[in-house]
Structure formats: structure tokens, C-alpha cells
PDB file as gemmi writes it, atoms N, CA and C in Angstrom:
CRYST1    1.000    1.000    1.000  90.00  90.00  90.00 P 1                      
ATOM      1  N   UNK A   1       0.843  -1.188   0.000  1.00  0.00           N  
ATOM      2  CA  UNK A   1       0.000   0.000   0.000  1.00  0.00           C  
ATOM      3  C   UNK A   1       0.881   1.241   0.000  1.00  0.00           C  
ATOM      4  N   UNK A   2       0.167   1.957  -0.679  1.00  0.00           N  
ATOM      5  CA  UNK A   2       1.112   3.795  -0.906  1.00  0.00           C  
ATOM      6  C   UNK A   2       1.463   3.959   0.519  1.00  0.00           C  
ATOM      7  N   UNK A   3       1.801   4.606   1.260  1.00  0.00           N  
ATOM      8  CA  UNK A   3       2.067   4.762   2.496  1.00  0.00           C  
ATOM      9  C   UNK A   3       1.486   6.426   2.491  1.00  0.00           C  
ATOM     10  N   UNK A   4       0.554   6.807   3.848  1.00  0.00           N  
ATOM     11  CA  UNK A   4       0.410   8.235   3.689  1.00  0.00           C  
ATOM     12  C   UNK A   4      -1.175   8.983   2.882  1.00  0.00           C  
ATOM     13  N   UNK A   5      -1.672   7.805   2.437  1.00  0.00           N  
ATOM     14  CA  UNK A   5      -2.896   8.401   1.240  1.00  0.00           C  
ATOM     15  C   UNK A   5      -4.556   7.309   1.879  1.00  0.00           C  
ATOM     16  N   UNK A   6      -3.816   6.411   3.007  1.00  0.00           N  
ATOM     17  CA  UNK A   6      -4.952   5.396   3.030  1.00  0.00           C  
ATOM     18  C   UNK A   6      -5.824   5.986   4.524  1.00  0.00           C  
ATOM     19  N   UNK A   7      -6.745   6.079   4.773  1.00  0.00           N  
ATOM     20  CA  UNK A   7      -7.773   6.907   6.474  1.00  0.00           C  
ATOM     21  C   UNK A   7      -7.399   5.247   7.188  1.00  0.00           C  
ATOM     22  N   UNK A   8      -7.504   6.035   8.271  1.00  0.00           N  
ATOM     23  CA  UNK A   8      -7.056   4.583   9.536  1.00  0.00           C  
ATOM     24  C   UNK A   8      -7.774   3.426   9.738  1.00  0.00           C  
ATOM     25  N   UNK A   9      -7.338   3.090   9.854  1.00  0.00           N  
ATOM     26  CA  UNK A   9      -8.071   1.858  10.065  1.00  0.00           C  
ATOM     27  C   UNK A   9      -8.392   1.073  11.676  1.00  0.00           C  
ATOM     28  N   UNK A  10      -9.250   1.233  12.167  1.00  0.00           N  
ATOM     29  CA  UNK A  10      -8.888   1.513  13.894  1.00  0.00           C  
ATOM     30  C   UNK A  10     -10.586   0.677  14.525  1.00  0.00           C  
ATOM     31  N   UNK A  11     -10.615   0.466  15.531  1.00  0.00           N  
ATOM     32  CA  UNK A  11     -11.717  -0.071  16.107  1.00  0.00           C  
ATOM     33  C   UNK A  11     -12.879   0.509  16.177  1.00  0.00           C  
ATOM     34  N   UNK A  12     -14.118   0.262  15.628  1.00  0.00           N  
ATOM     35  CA  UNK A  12     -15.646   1.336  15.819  1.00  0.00           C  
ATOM     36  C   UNK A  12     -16.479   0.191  16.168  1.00  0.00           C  
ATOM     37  N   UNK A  13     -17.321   0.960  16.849  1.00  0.00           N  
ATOM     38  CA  UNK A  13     -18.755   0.115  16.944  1.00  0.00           C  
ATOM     39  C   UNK A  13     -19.876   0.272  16.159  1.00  0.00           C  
ATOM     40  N   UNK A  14     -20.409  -1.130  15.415  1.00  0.00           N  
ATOM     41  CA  UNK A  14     -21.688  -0.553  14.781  1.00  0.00           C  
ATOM     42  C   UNK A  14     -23.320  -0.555  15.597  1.00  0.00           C  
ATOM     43  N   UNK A  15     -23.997  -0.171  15.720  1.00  0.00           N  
ATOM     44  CA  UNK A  15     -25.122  -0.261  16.644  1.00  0.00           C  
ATOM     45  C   UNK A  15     -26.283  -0.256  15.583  1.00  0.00           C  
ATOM     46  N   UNK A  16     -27.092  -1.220  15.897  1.00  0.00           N  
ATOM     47  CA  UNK A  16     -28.398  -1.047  14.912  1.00  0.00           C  
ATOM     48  C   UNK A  16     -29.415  -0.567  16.481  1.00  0.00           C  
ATOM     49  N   UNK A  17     -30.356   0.532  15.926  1.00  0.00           N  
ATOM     50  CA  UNK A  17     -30.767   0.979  16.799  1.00  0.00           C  
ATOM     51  C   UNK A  17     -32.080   0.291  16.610  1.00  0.00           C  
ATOM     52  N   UNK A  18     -32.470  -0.121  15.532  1.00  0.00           N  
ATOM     53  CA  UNK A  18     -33.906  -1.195  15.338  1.00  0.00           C  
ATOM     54  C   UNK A  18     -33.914  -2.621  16.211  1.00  0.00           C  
ATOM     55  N   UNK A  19     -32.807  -2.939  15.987  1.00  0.00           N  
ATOM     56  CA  UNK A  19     -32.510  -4.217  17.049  1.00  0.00           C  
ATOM     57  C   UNK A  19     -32.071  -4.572  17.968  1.00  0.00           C  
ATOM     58  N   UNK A  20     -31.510  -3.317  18.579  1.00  0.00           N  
ATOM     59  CA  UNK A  20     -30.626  -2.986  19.844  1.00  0.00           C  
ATOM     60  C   UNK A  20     -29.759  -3.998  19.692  1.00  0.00           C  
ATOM     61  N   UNK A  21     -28.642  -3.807  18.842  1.00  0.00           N  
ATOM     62  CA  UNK A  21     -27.614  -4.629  18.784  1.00  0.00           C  
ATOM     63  C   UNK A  21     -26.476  -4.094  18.103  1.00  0.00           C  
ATOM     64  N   UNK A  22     -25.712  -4.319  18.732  1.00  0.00           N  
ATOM     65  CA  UNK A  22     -23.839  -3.626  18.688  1.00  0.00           C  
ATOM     66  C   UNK A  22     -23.050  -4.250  18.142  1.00  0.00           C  
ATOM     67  N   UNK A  23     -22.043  -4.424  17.550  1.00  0.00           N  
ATOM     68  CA  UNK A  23     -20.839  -4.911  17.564  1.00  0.00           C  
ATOM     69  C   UNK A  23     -19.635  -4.263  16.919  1.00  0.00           C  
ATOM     70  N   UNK A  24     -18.286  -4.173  17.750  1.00  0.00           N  
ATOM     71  CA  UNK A  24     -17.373  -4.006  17.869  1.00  0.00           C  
ATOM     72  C   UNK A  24     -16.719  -4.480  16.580  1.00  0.00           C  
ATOM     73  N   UNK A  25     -15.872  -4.045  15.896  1.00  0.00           N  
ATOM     74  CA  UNK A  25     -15.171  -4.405  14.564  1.00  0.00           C  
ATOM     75  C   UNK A  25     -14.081  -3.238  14.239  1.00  0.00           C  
ATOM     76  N   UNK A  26     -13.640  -3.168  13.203  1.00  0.00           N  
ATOM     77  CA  UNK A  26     -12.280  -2.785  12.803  1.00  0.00           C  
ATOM     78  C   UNK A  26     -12.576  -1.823  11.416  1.00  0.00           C  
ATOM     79  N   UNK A  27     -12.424  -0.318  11.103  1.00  0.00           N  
ATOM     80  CA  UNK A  27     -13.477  -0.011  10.124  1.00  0.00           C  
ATOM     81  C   UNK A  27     -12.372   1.318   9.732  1.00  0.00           C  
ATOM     82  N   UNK A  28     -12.804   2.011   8.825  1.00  0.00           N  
ATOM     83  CA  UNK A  28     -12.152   3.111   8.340  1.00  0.00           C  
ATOM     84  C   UNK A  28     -13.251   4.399   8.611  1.00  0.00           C  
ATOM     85  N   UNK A  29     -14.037   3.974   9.026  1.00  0.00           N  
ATOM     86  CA  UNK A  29     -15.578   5.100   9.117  1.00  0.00           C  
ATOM     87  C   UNK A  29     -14.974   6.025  10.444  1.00  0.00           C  
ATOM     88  N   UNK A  30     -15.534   6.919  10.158  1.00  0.00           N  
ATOM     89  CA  UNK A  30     -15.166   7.764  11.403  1.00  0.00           C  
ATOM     90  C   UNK A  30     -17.015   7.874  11.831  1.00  0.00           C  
ATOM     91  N   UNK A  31     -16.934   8.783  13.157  1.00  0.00           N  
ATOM     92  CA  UNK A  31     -18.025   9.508  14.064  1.00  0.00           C  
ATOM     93  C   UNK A  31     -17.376  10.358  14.824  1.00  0.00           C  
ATOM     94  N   UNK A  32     -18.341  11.146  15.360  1.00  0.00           N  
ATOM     95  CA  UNK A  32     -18.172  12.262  16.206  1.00  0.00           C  
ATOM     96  C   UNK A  32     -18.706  11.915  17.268  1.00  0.00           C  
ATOM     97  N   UNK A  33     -19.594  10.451  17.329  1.00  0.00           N  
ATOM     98  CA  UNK A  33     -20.373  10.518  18.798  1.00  0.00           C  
ATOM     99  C   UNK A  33     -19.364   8.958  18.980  1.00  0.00           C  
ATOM    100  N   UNK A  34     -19.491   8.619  20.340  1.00  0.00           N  
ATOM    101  CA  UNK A  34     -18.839   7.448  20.889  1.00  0.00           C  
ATOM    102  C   UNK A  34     -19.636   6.763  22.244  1.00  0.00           C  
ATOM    103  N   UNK A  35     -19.239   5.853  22.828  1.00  0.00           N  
ATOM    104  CA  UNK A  35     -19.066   4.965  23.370  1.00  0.00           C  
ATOM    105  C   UNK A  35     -18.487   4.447  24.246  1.00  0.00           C  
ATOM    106  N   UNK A  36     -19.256   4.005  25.681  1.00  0.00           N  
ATOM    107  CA  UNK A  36     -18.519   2.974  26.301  1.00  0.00           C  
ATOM    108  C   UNK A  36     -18.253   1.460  25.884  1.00  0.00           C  
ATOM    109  N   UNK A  37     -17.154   0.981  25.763  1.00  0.00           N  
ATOM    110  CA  UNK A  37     -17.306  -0.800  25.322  1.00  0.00           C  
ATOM    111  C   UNK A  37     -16.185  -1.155  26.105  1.00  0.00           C  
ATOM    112  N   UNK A  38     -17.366  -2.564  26.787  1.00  0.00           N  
ATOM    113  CA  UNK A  38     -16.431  -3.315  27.161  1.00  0.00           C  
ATOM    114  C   UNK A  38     -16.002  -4.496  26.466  1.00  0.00           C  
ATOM    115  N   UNK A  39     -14.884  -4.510  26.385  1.00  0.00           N  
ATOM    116  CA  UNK A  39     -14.163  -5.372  24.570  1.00  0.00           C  
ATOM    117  C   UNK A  39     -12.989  -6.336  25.450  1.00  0.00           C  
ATOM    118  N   UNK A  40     -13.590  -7.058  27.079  1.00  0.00           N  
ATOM    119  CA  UNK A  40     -12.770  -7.678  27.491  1.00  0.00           C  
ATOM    120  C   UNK A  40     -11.570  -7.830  28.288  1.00  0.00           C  
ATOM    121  N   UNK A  41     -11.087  -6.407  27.885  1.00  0.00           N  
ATOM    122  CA  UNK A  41     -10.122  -6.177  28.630  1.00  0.00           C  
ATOM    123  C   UNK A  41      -9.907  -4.603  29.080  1.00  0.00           C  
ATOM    124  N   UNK A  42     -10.785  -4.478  29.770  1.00  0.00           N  
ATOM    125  CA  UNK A  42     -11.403  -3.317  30.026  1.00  0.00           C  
ATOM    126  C   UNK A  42     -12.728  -1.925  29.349  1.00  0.00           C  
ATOM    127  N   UNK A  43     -12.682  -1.549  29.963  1.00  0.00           N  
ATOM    128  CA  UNK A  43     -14.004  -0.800  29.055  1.00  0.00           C  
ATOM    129  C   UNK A  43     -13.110   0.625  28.228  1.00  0.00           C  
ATOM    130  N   UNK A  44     -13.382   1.037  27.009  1.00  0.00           N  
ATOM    131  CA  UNK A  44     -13.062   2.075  26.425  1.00  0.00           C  
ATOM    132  C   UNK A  44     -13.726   2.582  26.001  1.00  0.00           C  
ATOM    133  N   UNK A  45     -13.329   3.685  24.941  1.00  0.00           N  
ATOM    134  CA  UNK A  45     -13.949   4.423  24.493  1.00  0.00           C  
ATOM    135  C   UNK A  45     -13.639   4.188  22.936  1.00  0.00           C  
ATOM    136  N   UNK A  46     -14.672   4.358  21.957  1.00  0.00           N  
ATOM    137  CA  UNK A  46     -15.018   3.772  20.683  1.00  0.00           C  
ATOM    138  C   UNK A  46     -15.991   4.993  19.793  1.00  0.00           C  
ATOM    139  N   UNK A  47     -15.492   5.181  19.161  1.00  0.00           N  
ATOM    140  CA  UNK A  47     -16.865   6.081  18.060  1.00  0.00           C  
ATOM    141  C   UNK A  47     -17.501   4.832  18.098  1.00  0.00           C  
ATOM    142  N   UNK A  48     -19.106   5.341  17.631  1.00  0.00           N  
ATOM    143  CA  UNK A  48     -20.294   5.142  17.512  1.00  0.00           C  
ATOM    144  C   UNK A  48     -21.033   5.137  16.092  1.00  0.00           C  
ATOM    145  N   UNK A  49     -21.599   4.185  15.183  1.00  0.00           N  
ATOM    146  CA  UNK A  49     -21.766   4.498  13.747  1.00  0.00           C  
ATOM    147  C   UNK A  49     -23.090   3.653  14.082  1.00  0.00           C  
ATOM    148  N   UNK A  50     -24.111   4.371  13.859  1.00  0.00           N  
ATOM    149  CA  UNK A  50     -25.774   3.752  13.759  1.00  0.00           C  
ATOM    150  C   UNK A  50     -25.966   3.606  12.202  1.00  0.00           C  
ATOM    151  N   UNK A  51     -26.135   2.116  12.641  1.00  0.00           N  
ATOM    152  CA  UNK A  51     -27.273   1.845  11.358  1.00  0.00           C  
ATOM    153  C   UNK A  51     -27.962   1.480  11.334  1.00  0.00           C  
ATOM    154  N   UNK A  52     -28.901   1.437  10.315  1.00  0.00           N  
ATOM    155  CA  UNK A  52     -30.554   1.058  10.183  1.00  0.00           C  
ATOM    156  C   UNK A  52     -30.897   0.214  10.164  1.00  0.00           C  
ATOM    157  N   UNK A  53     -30.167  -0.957   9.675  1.00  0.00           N  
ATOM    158  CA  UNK A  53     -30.676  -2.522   9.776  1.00  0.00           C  
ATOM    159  C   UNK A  53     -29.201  -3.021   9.779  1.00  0.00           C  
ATOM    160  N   UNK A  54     -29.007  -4.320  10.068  1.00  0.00           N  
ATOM    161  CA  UNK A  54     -28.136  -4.987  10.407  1.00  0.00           C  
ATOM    162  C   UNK A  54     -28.520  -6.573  10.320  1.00  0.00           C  
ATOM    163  N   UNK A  55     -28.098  -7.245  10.437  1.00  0.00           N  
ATOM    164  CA  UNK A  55     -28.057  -8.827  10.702  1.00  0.00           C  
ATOM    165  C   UNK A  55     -29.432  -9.245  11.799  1.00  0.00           C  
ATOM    166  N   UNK A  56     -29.628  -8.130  12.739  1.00  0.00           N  
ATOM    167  CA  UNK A  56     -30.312  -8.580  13.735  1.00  0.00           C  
ATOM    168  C   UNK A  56     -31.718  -8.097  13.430  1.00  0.00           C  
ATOM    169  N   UNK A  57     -31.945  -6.919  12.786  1.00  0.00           N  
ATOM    170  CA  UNK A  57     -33.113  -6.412  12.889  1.00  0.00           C  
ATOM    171  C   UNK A  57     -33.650  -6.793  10.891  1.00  0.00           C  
ATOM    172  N   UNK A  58     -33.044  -7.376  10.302  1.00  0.00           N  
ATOM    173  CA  UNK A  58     -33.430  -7.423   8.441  1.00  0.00           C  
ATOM    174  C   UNK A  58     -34.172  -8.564   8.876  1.00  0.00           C  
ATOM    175  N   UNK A  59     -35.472  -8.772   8.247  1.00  0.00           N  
ATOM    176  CA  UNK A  59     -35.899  -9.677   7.454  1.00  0.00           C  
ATOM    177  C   UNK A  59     -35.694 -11.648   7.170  1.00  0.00           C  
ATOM    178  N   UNK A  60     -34.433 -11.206   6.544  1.00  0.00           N  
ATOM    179  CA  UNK A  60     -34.179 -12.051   5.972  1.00  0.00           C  
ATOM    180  C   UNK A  60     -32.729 -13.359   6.733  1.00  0.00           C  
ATOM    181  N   UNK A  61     -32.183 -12.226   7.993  1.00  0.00           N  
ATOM    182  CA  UNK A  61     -31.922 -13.024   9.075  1.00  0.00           C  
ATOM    183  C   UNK A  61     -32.295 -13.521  10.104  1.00  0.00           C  
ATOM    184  N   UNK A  62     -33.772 -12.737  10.457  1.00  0.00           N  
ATOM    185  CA  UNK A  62     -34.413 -13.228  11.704  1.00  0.00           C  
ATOM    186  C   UNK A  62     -35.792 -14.245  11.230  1.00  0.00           C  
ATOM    187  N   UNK A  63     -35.702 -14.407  10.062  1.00  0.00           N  
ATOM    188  CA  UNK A  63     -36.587 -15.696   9.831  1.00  0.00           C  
ATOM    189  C   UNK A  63     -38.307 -14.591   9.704  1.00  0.00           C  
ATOM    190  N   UNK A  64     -38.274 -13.003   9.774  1.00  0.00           N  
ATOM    191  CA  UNK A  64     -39.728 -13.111   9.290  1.00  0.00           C  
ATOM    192  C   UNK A  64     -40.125 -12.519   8.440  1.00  0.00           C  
ATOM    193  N   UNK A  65     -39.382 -13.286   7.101  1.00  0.00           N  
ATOM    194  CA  UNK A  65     -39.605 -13.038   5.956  1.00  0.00           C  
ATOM    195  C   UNK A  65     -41.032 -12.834   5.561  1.00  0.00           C  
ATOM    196  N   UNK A  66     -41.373 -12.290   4.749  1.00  0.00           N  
ATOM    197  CA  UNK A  66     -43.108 -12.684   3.963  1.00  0.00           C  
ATOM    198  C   UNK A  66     -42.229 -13.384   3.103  1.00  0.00           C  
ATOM    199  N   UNK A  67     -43.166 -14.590   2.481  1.00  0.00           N  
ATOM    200  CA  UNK A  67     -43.418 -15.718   1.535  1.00  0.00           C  
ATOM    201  C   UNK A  67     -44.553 -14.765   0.740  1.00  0.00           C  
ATOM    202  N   UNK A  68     -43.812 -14.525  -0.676  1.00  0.00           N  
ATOM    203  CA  UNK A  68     -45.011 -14.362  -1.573  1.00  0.00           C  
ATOM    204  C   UNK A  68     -45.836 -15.072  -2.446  1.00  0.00           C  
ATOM    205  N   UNK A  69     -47.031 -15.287  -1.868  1.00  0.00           N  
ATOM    206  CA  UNK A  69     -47.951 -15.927  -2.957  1.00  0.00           C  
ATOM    207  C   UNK A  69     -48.181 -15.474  -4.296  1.00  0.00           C  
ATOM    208  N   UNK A  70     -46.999 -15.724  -5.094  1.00  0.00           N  
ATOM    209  CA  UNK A  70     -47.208 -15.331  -6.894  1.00  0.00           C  
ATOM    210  C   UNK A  70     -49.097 -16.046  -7.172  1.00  0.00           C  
ATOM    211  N   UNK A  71     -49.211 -17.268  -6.974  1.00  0.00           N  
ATOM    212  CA  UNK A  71     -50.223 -17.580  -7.863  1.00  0.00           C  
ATOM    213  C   UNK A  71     -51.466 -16.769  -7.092  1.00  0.00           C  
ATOM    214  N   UNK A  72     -51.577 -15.918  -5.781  1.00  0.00           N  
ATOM    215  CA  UNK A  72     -52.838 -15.077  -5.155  1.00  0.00           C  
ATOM    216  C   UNK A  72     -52.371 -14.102  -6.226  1.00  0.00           C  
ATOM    217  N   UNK A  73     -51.207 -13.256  -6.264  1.00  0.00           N  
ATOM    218  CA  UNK A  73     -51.264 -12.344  -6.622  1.00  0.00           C  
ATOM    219  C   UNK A  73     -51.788 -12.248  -8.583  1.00  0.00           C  
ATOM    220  N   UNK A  74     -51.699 -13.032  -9.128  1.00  0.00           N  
ATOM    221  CA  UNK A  74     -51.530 -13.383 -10.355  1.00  0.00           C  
ATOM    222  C   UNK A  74     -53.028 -13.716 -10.524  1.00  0.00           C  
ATOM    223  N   UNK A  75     -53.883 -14.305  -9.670  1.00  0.00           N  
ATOM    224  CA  UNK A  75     -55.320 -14.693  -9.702  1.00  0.00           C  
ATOM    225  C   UNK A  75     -56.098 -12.787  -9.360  1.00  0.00           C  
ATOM    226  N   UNK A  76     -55.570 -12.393  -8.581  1.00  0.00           N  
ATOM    227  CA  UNK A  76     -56.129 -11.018  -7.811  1.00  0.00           C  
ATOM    228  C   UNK A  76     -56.432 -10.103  -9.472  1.00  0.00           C  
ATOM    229  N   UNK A  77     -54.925 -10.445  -9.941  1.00  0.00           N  
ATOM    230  CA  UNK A  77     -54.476  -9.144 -11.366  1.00  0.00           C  
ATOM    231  C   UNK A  77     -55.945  -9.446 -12.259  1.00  0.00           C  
ATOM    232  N   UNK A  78     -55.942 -10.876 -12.387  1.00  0.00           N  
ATOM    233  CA  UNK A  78     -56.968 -11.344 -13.237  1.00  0.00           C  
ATOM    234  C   UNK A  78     -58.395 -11.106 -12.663  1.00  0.00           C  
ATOM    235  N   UNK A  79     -58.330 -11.239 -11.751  1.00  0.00           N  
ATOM    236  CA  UNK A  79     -60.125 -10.747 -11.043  1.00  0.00           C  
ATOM    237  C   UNK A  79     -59.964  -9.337 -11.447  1.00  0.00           C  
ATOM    238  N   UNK A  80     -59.066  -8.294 -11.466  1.00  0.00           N  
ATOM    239  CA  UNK A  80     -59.169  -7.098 -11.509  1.00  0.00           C  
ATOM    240  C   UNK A  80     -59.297  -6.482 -12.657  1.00  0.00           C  
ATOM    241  N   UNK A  81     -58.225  -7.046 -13.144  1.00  0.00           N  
ATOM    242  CA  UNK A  81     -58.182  -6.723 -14.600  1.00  0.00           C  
ATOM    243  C   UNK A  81     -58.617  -7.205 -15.689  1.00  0.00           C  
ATOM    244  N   UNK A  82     -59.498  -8.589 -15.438  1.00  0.00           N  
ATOM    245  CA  UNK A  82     -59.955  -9.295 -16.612  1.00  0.00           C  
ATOM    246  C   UNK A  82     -59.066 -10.403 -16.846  1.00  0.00           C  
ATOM    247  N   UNK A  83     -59.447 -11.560 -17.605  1.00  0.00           N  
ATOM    248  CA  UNK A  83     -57.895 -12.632 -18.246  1.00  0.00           C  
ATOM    249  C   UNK A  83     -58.325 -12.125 -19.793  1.00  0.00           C  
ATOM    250  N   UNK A  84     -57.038 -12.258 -20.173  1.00  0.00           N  
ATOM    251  CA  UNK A  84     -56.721 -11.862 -21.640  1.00  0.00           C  
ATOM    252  C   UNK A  84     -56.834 -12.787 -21.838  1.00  0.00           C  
ATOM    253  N   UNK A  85     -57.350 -13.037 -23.482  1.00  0.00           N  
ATOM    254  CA  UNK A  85     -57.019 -14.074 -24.281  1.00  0.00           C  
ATOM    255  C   UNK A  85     -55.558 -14.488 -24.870  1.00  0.00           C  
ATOM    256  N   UNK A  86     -55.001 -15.256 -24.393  1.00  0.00           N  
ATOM    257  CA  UNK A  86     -54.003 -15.515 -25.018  1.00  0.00           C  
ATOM    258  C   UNK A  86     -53.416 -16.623 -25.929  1.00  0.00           C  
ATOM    259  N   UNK A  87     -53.454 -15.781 -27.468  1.00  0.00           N  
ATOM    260  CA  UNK A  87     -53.431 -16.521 -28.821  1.00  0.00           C  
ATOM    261  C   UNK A  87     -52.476 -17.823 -28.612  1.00  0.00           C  
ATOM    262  N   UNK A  88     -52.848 -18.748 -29.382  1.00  0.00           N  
ATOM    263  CA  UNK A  88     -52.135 -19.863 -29.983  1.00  0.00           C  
ATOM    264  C   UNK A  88     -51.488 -19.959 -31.101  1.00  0.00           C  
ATOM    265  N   UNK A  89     -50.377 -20.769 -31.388  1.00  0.00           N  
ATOM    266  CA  UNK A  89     -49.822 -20.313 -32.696  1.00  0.00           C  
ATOM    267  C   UNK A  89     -50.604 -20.348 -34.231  1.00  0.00           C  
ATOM    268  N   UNK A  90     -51.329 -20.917 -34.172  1.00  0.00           N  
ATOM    269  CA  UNK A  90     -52.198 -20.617 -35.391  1.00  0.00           C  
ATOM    270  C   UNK A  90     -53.386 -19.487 -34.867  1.00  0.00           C  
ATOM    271  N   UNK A  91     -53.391 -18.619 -33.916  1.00  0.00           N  
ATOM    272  CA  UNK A  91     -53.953 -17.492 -34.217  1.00  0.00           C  
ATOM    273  C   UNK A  91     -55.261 -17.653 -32.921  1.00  0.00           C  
ATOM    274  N   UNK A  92     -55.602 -19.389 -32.726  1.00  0.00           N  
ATOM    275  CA  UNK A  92     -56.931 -19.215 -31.943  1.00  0.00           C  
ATOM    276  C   UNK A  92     -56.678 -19.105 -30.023  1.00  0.00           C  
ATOM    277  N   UNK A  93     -57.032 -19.164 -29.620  1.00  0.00           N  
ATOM    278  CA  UNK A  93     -57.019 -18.920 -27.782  1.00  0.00           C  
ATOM    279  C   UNK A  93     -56.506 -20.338 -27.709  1.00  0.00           C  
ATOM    280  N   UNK A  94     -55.238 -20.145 -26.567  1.00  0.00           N  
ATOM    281  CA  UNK A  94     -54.934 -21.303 -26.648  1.00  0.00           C  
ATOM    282  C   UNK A  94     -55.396 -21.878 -25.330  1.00  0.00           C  
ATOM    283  N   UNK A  95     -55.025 -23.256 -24.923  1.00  0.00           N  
ATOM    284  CA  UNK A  95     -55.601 -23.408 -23.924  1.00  0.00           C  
ATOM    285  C   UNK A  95     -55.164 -23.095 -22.896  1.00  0.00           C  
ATOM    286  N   UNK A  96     -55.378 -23.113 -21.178  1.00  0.00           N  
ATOM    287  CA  UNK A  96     -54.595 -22.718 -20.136  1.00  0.00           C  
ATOM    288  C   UNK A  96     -54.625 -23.947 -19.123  1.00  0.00           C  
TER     289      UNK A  96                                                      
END                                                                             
């Protein structure tokens, strides 16, 4: 690496404030607000970087995903909108 051109690389905490959940890691991000952490071998002081979702509070790690029903939604379009006819290769409605 160039020496002199790269931002530090130093210990931050990330905090998801949706899931009340923290963790300690190694980052180039700066903050202006900080932190007590205790990281084991005593408690320090740490900038602070909130984010909005994380591992703990998404979807798609805590298992409560929605499952989308394509064939409700696809029946709904058609109650709403009518079913089209849709041609066959010689021209007549084909079957469904």
C-alpha cells in the first residue's frame, strides 16, 4: 500500500438501533459521537456508527420473511383486470 494516502483503520462500533444490537469491529468510518465498550479487557472508548438494519433487525436473518404468494397475486391481477385471451400459434385462444 502507498504509504500516507490510506484513512485509519482503527476499532468502531456498529449499533443497529432497530434491534438494539452492537458490535465491535475494525473499520475506516469515522463519528463524532462514541461509546462505552467493554471489549474484554477493560471498558473504552469507541466512536459510535448507527445503522438502520443490520443482521439482527433485516428480514431475511431473523426468519420473518413474507413468503409471496405469486399464484394469489396473479389470480387477484386477473379478477381485476380481466384474463386476456391468449393466442395460440395458429392465431386461436390457446388453452390454459
Amino acid at each position: 500500500m502507498k504509504p500516507g494516502i490510506h484513512p485509519p483503520y482503527r476499532p468502531v462500533v456498529f449499533r443497529d438501533r432497530a434491534g438494539g444490537f452492537a458490535f465491535l469491529t475494525r473499520s475506516t468510518a469515522t463519528s463524532d459521537r462514541t461509546i462505552e465498550w467493554d471489549d474484554g479487557n477493560g471498558t473504552a472508548t469507541y466512536p459510535v456508527i448507527d445503522v438502520e438494519i443490520s443482521s439482527a433487525s433485516h428480514p431475511f436473518y431473523t426468519g420473518t420473511a413474507r413468503v409471496m404468494d405469486t399464484a394469489g397475486r396473479v389470480e387477484r391481477f386477473e379478477r381485476r383486470y380481466g384474463r386476456r385471451p391468449h393466442p395460440g400459434p395458429d392465431g386461436e385462444e390457446a388453452p390454459r
